[in-house]
XYZ file of C-alpha atoms in Angstrom:
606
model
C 26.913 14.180 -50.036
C 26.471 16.469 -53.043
C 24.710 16.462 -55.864
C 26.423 14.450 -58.190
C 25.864 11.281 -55.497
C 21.970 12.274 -55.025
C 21.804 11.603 -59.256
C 20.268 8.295 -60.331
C 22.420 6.358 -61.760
C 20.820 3.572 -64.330
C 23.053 0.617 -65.512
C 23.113 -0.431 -69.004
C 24.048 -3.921 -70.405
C 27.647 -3.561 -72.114
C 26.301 -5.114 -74.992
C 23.544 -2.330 -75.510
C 24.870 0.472 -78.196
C 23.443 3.675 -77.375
C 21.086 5.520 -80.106
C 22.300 7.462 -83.179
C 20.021 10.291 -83.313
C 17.193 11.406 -80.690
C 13.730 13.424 -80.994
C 15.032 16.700 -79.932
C 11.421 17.655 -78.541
C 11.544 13.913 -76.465
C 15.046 15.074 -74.937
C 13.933 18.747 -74.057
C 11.085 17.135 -71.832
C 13.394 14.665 -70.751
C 16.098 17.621 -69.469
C 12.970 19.680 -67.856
C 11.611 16.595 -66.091
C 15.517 15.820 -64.500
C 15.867 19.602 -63.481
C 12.376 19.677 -61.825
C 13.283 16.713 -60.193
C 16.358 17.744 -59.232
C 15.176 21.166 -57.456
C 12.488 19.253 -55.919
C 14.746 17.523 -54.029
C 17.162 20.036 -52.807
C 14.726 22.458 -52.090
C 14.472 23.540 -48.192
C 11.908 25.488 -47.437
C 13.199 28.454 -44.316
C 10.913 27.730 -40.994
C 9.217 30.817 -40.559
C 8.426 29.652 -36.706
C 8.769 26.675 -34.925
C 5.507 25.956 -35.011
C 5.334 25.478 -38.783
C 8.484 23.247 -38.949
C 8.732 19.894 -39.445
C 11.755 17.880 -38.897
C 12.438 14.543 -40.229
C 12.436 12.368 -37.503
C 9.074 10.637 -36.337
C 8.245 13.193 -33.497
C 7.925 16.718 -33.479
C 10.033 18.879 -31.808
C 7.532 20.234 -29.418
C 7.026 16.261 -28.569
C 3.737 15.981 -30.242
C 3.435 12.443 -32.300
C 3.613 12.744 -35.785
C 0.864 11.429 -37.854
C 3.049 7.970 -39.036
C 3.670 5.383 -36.192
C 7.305 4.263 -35.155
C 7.795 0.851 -34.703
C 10.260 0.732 -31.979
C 9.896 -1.798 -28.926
C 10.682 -2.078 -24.956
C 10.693 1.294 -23.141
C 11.266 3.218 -25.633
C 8.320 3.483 -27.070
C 6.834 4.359 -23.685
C 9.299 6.919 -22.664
C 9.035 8.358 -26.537
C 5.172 8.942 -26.100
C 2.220 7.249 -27.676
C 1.733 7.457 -31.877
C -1.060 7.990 -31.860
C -1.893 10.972 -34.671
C -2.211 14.484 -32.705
C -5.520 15.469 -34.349
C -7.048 11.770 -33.112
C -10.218 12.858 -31.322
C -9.190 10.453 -28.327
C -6.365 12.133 -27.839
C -7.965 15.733 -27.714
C -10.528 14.674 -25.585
C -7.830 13.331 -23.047
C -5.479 16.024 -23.223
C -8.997 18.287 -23.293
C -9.978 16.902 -20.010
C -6.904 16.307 -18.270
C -6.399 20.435 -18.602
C -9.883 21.102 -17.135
C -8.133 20.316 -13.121
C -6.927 22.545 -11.284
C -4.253 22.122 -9.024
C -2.611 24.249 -6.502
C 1.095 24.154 -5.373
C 2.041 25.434 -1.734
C 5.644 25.746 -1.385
C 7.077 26.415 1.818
C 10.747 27.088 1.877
C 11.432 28.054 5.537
C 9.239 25.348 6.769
C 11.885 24.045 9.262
C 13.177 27.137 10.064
C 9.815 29.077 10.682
C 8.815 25.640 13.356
C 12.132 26.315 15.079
C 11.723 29.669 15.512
C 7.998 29.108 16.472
C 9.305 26.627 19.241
C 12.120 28.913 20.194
C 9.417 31.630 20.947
C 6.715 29.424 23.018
C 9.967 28.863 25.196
C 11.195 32.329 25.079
C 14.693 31.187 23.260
C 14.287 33.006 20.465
C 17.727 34.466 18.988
C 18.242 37.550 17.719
C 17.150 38.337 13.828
C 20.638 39.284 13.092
C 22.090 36.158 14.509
C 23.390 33.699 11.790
C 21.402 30.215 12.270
C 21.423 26.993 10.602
C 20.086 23.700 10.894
C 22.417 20.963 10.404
C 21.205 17.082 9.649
C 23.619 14.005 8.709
C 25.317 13.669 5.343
C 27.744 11.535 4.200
C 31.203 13.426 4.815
C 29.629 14.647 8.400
C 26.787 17.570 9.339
C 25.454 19.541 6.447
C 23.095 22.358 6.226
C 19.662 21.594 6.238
C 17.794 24.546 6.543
C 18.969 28.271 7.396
C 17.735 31.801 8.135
C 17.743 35.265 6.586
C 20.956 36.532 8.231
C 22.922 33.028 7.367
C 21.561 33.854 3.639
C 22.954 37.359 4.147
C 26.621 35.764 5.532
C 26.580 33.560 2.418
C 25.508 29.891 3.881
C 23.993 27.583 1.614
C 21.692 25.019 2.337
C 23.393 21.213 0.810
C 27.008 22.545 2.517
C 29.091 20.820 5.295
C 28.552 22.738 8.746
C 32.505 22.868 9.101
C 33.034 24.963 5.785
C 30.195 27.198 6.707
C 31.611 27.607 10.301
C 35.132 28.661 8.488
C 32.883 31.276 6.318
C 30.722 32.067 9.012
C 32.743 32.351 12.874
C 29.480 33.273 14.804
C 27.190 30.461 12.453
C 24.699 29.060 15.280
C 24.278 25.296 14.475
C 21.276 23.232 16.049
C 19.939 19.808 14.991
C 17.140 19.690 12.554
C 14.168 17.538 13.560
C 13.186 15.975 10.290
C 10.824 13.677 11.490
C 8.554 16.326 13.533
C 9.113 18.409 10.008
C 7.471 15.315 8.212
C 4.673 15.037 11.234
C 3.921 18.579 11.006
C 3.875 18.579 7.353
C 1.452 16.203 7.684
C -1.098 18.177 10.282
C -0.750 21.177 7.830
C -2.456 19.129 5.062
C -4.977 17.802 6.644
C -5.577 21.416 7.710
C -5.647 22.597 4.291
C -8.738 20.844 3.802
C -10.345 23.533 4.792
C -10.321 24.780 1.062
C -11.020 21.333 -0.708
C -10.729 17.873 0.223
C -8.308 16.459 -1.967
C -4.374 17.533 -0.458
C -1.404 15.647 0.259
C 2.083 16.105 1.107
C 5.004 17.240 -1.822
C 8.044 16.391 -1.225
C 9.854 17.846 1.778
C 8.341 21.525 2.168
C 5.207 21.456 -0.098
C 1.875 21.050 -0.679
C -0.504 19.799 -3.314
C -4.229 20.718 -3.739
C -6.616 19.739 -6.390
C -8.958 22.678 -6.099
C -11.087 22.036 -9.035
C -14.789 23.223 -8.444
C -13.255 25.012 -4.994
C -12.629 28.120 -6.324
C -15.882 30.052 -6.470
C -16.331 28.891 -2.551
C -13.809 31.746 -2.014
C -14.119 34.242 -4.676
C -12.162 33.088 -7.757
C -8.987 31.449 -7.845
C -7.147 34.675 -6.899
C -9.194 35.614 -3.982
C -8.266 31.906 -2.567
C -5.005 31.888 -3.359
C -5.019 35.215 -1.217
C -6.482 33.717 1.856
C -4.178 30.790 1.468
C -1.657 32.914 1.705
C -3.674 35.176 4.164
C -3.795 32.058 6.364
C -0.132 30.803 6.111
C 1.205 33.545 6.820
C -0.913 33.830 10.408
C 0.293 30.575 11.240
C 4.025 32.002 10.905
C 4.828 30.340 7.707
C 6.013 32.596 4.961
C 4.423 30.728 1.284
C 4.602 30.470 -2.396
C 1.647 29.507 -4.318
C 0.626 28.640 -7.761
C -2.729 27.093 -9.373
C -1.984 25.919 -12.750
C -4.328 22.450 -15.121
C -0.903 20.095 -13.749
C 0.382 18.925 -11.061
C 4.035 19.506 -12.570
C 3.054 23.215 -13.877
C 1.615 24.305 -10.107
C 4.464 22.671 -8.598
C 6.768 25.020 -11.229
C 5.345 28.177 -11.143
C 5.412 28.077 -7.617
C 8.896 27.822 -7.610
C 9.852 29.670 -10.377
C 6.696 31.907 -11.026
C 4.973 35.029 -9.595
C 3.833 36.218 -6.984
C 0.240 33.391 -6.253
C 0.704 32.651 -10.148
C -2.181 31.489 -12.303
C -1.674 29.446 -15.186
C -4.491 28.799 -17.644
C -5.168 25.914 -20.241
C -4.452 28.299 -23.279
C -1.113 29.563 -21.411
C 0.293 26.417 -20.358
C 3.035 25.330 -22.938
C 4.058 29.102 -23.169
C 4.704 29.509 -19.812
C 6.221 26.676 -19.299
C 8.640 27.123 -22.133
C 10.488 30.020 -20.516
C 11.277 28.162 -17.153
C 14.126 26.250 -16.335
C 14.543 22.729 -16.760
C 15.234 22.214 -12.758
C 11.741 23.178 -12.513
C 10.984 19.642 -14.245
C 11.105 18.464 -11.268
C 14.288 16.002 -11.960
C 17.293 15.640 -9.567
C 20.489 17.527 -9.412
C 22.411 14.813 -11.775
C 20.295 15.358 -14.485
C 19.492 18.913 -14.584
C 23.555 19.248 -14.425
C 23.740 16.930 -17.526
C 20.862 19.028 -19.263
C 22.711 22.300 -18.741
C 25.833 20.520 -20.467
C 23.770 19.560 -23.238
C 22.874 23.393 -23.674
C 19.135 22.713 -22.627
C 18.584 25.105 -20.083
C 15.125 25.972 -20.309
C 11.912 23.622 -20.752
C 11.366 25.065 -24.276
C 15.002 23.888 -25.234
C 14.264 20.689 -24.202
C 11.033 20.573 -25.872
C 12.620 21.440 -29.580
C 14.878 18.686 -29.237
C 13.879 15.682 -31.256
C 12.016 13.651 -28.708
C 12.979 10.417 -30.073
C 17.364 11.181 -29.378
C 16.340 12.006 -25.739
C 13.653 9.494 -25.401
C 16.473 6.738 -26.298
C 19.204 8.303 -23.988
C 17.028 8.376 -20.955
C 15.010 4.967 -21.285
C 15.568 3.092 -18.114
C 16.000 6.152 -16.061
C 13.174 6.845 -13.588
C 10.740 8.965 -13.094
C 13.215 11.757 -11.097
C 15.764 11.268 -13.796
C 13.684 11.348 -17.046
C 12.912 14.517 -18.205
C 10.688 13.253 -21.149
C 8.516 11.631 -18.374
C 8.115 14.784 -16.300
C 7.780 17.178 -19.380
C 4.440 14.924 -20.487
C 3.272 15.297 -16.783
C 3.795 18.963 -16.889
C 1.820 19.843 -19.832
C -1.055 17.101 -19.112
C 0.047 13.938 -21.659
C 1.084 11.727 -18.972
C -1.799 11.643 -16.125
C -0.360 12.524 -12.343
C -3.690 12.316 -10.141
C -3.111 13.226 -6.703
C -3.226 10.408 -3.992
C -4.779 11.456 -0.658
C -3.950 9.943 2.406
C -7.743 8.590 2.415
C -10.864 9.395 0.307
C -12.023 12.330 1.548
C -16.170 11.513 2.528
C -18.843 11.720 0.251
C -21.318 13.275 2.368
C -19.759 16.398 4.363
C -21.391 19.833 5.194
C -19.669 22.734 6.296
C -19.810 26.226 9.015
C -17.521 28.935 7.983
C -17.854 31.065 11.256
C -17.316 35.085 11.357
C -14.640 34.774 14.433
C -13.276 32.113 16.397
C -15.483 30.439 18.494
C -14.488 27.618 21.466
C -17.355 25.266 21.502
C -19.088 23.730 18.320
C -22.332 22.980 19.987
C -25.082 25.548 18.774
C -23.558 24.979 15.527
C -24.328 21.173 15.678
C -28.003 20.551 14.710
C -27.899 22.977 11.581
C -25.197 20.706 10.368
C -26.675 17.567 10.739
C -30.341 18.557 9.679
C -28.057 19.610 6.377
C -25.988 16.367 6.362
C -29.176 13.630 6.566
C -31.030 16.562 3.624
C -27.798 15.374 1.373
C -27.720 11.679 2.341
C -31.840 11.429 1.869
C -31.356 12.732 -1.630
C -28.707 10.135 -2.315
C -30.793 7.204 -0.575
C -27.923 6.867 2.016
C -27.426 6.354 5.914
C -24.672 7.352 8.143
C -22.842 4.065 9.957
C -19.960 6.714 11.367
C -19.903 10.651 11.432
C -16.907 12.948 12.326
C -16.984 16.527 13.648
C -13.897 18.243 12.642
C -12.621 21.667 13.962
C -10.092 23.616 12.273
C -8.790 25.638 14.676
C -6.654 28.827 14.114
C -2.909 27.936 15.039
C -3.060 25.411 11.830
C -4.279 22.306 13.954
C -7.072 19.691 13.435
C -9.244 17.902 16.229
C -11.903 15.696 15.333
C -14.494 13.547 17.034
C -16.535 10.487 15.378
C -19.690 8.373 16.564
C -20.687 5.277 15.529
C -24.582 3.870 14.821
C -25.657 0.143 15.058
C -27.366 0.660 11.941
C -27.438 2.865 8.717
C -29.570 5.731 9.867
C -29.939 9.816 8.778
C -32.396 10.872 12.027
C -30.973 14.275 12.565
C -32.114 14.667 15.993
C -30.589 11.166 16.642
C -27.348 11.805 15.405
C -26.611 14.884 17.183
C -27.183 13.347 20.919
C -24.703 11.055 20.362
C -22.167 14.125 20.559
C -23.853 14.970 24.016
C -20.573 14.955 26.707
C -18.441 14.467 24.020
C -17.349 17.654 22.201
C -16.311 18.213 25.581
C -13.297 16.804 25.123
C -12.216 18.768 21.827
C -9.459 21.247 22.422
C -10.249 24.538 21.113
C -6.954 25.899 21.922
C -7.302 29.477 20.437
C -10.598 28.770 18.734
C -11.626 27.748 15.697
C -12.906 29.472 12.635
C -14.310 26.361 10.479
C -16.716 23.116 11.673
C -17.008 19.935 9.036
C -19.513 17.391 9.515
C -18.714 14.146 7.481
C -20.303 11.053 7.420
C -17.416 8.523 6.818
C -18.861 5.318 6.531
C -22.331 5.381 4.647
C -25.051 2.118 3.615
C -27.933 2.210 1.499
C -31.128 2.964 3.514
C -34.429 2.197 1.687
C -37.203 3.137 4.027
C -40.235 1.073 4.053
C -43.725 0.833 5.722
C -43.544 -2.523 7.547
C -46.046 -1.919 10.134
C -49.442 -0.259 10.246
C -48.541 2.115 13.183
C -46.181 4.100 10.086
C -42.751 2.362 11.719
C -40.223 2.417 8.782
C -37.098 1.614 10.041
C -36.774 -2.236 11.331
C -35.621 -2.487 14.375
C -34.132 1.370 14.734
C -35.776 2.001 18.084
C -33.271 -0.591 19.816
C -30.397 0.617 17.119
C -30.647 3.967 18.662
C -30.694 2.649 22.192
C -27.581 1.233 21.698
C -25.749 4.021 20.133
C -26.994 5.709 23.096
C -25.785 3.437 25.759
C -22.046 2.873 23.574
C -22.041 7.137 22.714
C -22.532 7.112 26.886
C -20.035 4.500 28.275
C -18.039 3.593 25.667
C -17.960 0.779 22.461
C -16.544 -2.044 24.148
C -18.827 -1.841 26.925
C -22.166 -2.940 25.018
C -21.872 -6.474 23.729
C -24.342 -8.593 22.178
C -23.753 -12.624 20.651
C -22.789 -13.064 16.861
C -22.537 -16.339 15.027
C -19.021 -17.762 14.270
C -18.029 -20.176 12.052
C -17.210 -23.073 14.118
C -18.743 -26.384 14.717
C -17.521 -27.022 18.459
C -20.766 -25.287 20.091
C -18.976 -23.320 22.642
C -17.275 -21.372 19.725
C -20.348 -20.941 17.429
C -20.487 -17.968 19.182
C -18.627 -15.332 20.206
C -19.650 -11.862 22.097
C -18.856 -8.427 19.670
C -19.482 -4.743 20.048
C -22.937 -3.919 19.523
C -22.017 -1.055 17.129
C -21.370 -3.572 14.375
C -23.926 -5.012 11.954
C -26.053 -8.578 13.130
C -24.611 -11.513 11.338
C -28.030 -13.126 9.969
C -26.810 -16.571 10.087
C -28.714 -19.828 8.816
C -30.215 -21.301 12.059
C -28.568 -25.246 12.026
C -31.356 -28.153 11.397
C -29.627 -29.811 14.984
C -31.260 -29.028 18.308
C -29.269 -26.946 20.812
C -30.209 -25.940 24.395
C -31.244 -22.727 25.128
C -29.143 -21.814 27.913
C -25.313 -23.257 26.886
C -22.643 -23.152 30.083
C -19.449 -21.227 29.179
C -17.820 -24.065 30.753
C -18.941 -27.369 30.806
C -19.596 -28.856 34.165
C -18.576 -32.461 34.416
C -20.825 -35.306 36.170
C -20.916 -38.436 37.574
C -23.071 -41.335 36.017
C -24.005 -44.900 36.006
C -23.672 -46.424 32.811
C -26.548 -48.489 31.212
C -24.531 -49.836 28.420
C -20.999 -48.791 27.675
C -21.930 -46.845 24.430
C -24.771 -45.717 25.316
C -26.293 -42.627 27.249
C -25.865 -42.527 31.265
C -29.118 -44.344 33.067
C -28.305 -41.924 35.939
C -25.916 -39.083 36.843
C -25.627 -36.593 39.553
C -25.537 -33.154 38.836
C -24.953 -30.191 41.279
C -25.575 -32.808 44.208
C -28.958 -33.727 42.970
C -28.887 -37.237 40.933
C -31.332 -37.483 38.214
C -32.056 -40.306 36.738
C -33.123 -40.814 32.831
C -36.357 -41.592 31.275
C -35.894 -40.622 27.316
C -32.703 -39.407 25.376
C -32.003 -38.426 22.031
C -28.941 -39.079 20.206
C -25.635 -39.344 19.631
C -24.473 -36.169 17.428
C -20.787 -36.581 17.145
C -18.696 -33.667 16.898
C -15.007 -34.133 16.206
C -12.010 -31.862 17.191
C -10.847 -29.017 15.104
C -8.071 -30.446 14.481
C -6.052 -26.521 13.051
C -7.061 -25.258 16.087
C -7.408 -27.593 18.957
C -4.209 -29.608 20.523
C -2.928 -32.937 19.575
C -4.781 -35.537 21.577
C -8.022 -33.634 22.103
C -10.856 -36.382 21.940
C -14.278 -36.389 20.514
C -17.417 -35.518 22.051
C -21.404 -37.464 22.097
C -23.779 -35.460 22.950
C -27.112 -36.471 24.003
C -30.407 -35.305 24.794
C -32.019 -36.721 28.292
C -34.922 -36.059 29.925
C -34.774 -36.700 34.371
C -37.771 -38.264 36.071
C -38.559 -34.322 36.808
C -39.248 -33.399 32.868
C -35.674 -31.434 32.771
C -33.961 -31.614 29.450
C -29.726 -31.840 29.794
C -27.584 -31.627 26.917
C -24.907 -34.363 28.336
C -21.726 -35.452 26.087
C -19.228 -37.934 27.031
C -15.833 -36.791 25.601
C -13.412 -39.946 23.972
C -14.503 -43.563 23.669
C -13.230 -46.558 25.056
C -10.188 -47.487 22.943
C -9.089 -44.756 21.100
C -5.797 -44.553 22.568
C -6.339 -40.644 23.970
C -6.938 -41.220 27.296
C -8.158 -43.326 29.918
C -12.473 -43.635 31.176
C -14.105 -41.581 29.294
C -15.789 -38.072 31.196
C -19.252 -37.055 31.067
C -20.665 -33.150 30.565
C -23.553 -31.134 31.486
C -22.935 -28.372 28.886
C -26.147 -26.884 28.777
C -30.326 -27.017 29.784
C -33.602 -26.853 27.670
C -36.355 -25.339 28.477
């Protein structure tokens, strides 16, 4: 387009003359108002940085929403970013807080490797250092490399390559099966090990870690310092590390990849360092970082001066591994990535960081539970379940937990239930760190029921149970709870003691107070057909009735019992002897379910 086109053009009526003479001052305004006009539109002003341009599409190239909203619909818009105005104090307080976490990135490269070789050597099979190694898992076109050593580096293997080309480049290439799912299982130990530094960590990806370390830091020093005995620690264990803390999840997960030596990232640093790394660092799949490098984007600060709107519309229905938009806004804290813990780590947990390793927790025991019940009596809590954890030194984690009857923070209490049971902790080497958790917690109010200063309701028989189940075992102590069932030999069923009494409304129908498990069946001389017996015999002694109460009728359950059962009618008698039965005949005559009916003794009153 040139100039001439970008000229107004105004249509006159043919049948309009134009004037014969014109006010020459009128014109001369006229001719300076066009040529203003005219350079006001042509004029480009030359972007002294990036920072100061602005391009004409709705986003900025940096991917910060512009100030006017884009009406656009579907997934677009999401993928594109909210529009909401960037100085919106929302928005700054979100992005604001989001950048206060700090998370920590463990990469482990030679994960599978290192375990080999740490098997190999508890055998006394380990190979050589100069000996070529690699190991192979299944891939689509036959064995590929899955993980290799220094001296198949050295020879020019490559990890993603079929074992038969490698073999052709390498002659003397050792190949051995990987074991992928004791990788994944060991993996797994590791993190829950790692919670020695904090107690949020999970598993990323194949050969890395994830820690969200905010508030853990000064525990060990600074973030450097802890990095450092991460590192310290990793590397004791056999496992050679690359670590990172940075405010994201996707900028941790970068820099240790990409970055420095245990790289720290701050808030004010973030989009600057994260400009000058590549775009596989995104955390995207092969397919896409390939198409990105096409494109010419080869670093995340190429991608981020592209108009976000052209990329956010090419890359709409991908997912969340194949949209670098999406994973950009992760990495610098617009899109929220918490981190999801195998559980919630407990509320209540104290802590001994010991000098040297030690092989028995013991003596350490009663300091940490006088300092758990101080933290749950400031909180108004009570323990149901507590765990002892050890950490011990070869990167393993061995725990044992007790269970109470009742919500209770008695310190002295608590710690006999442990008695002959840290016993059966393996030390192995020894461990360095002891945790005391209490992973399932009530609300315990104490209050002054009695005159003698008792507080706790019924604690003295709570604690003798925990002592008897801590002694011989859960299952072992029983005691009756209510279930919901009107057949009276199901009303109630026997449960471990450990768990919580079921107050239950007491029914407004009499019931004996010793009930048979199984109903013992008698015979009886009728005194009318549908009524109760005048006389049965019971046990070889025949009793014969004075006074009865009744019928209750209690019908089948009919989802639960089998086609055909028949009813029951239970009475109350009283013998010549003042005993109380609880008799019930089961059917009636005529309904079709069976032939005379059967009388029951199925329990005795006082």
């Amino acid at each position: 387009m040139t100039l001439k086109d970008k000229l107004t053009v105004l249509a006159f009526p043919s049948t309009a003359k134009p004037p014969t003479t014109a006010d020459p001052a009128q014109l001369a305004k006229a001719i300076a108002a066009l040529k203003e006009a005219l350079e006001s539109e042509i004029r480009t002003p030359a972007p002294a940085s990036l920072a100061q341009e602005t391009p004409p599409e709705s986003f900025s190239p940096i991917g910060t929403p512009n100030a006017r909203p884009v009406k656009s619909a579907g997934r677009v818009e999401v993928a594109a970013g909210a529009v909401t105005p960037p100085d919106a104090p929302a928005l700054k307080d979100a992005r604001t807080d989001a950048l206060t976490r700090r998370i920590t990135a463990i990469h482990l490269p030679q994960f599978a490797m290192e375990r080999w070789l740490r098997w190999c050597t508890q055998h006394s099979q380990r190979p050589p250092e100069d000996l070529p190694i690699a190991l192979a898992s299944e891939g689509a076109h036959g064995p590929v490399v899955y993980a290799i050593n220094r001296a198949a580096t050295a020879a020019g293997v490559h990890i993603g390559a079929r074992i038969v080309d490698m073999r052709a480049l390498c002659p003397t290439l050792r190949v051995e099966y990987a074991d992928i799912g004791g990788d994944q299982a060991a993996l797994g130990r590791l993190m829950l090990w790692m919670r020695r530094w904090c107690p949020w960590t999970a598993v990323d990806g194949a050969a890395g870690l994830v820690l969200d370390t905010t508030g853990s830091d000064h525990l060990f020093g600074g973030e450097a310092m802890m990095l450092r005995d991460m590192e310290a620690r990793l590397a004791g264990l056999g496992l050679s590390a690359s670590l990172a803390t940075a405010p994201t999840h996707g900028a941790a997960w970068a820099l240790s990849r990409s970055g420095a030596v245990r790289d720290i990232c701050t808030p004010a640093e973030l989009i600057a360092r994260m400009n000058a790394l590549p775009v596989r660092s995104l955390r995207i799949d092969g397919a896409t970082v390939q198409l990105l490098q096409r494109l010419g984007l080869k670093t995340v600060g190429d991608l981020a001066t592209v108009p976000r709107i052209s990329l956010a519309r090419r890359f709409s229905r991908a997912g969340l591994a194949q949209n670098p938009l999406m994973r950009l806004d992760q990495m610098l804290g617009r899109l929220a990535e918490p981190i999801s813990a195998s559980e919630e780590p407990p509320r209540f947990i104290v802590q001994a960081n010991l000098p040297k390793a030690v092989q028995d927790p013991t003596p350490h025991l009663p300091a940490l539970c006088d300092a758990l019940c101080a933290q749950m009596a400031t909180s108004g809590f009570g323990a149901r379940r507590i765990c002892v954890t050890v950490f011990r030194t070869d990167g393993e984690v061995r725990e044992i937990s007790v269970a109470t009857a009742q919500a209770s923070r008695d310190a002295t209490h608590l710690r006999k239930l442990f008695d002959d049971k840290l016993e059966k902790i393996d030390p192995g080497f020894g461990f360095d760190l002891i945790t005391l958790a209490a992973t399932v917690i009530e609300k315990l109010n104490l209050q002054q029921s009695r005159l003698d200063g008792e507080s706790e309701t019924g604690a003295a028989l709570a604690q003798m149970i925990d002592r008897l189940s801590a002694r011989l075992g859960a299952k072992m102590i029983t005691r009756p709870r209510p279930h919901p069932s009107h057949i009276p030999e199901r009303a109630e069923v026997w449960a471990t003691a450990l768990h919580a009494p079921t107050t239950a409304q007491s029914p407004a129908l009499k019931r004996p107070i010793k009930l048979f498990e199984h109903p013992e069946e008698v015979r009886v001389l009728y005194a009318v057909p549908e009524g109760p017996p005048a006389q049965f015999v019971w046990r070889r002694i025949t009793h014969r009735v004075v006074r009865f109460e009744g019928p209750e009728r209690i019908a089948p359950e009919w989802w639960r019992d089998m086609p055909g059962t028949r009813l029951r009618d239970y009475y109350i008698v009283e013998s010549q002897t003042a005993r109380r039965f609880w008799l019930y005949r089961e059917g009636v005559l005529g309904d079709q379910r069976g032939n005379t009916p059967r009388w029951f003794v199925h329990g005795v009153f006082a």
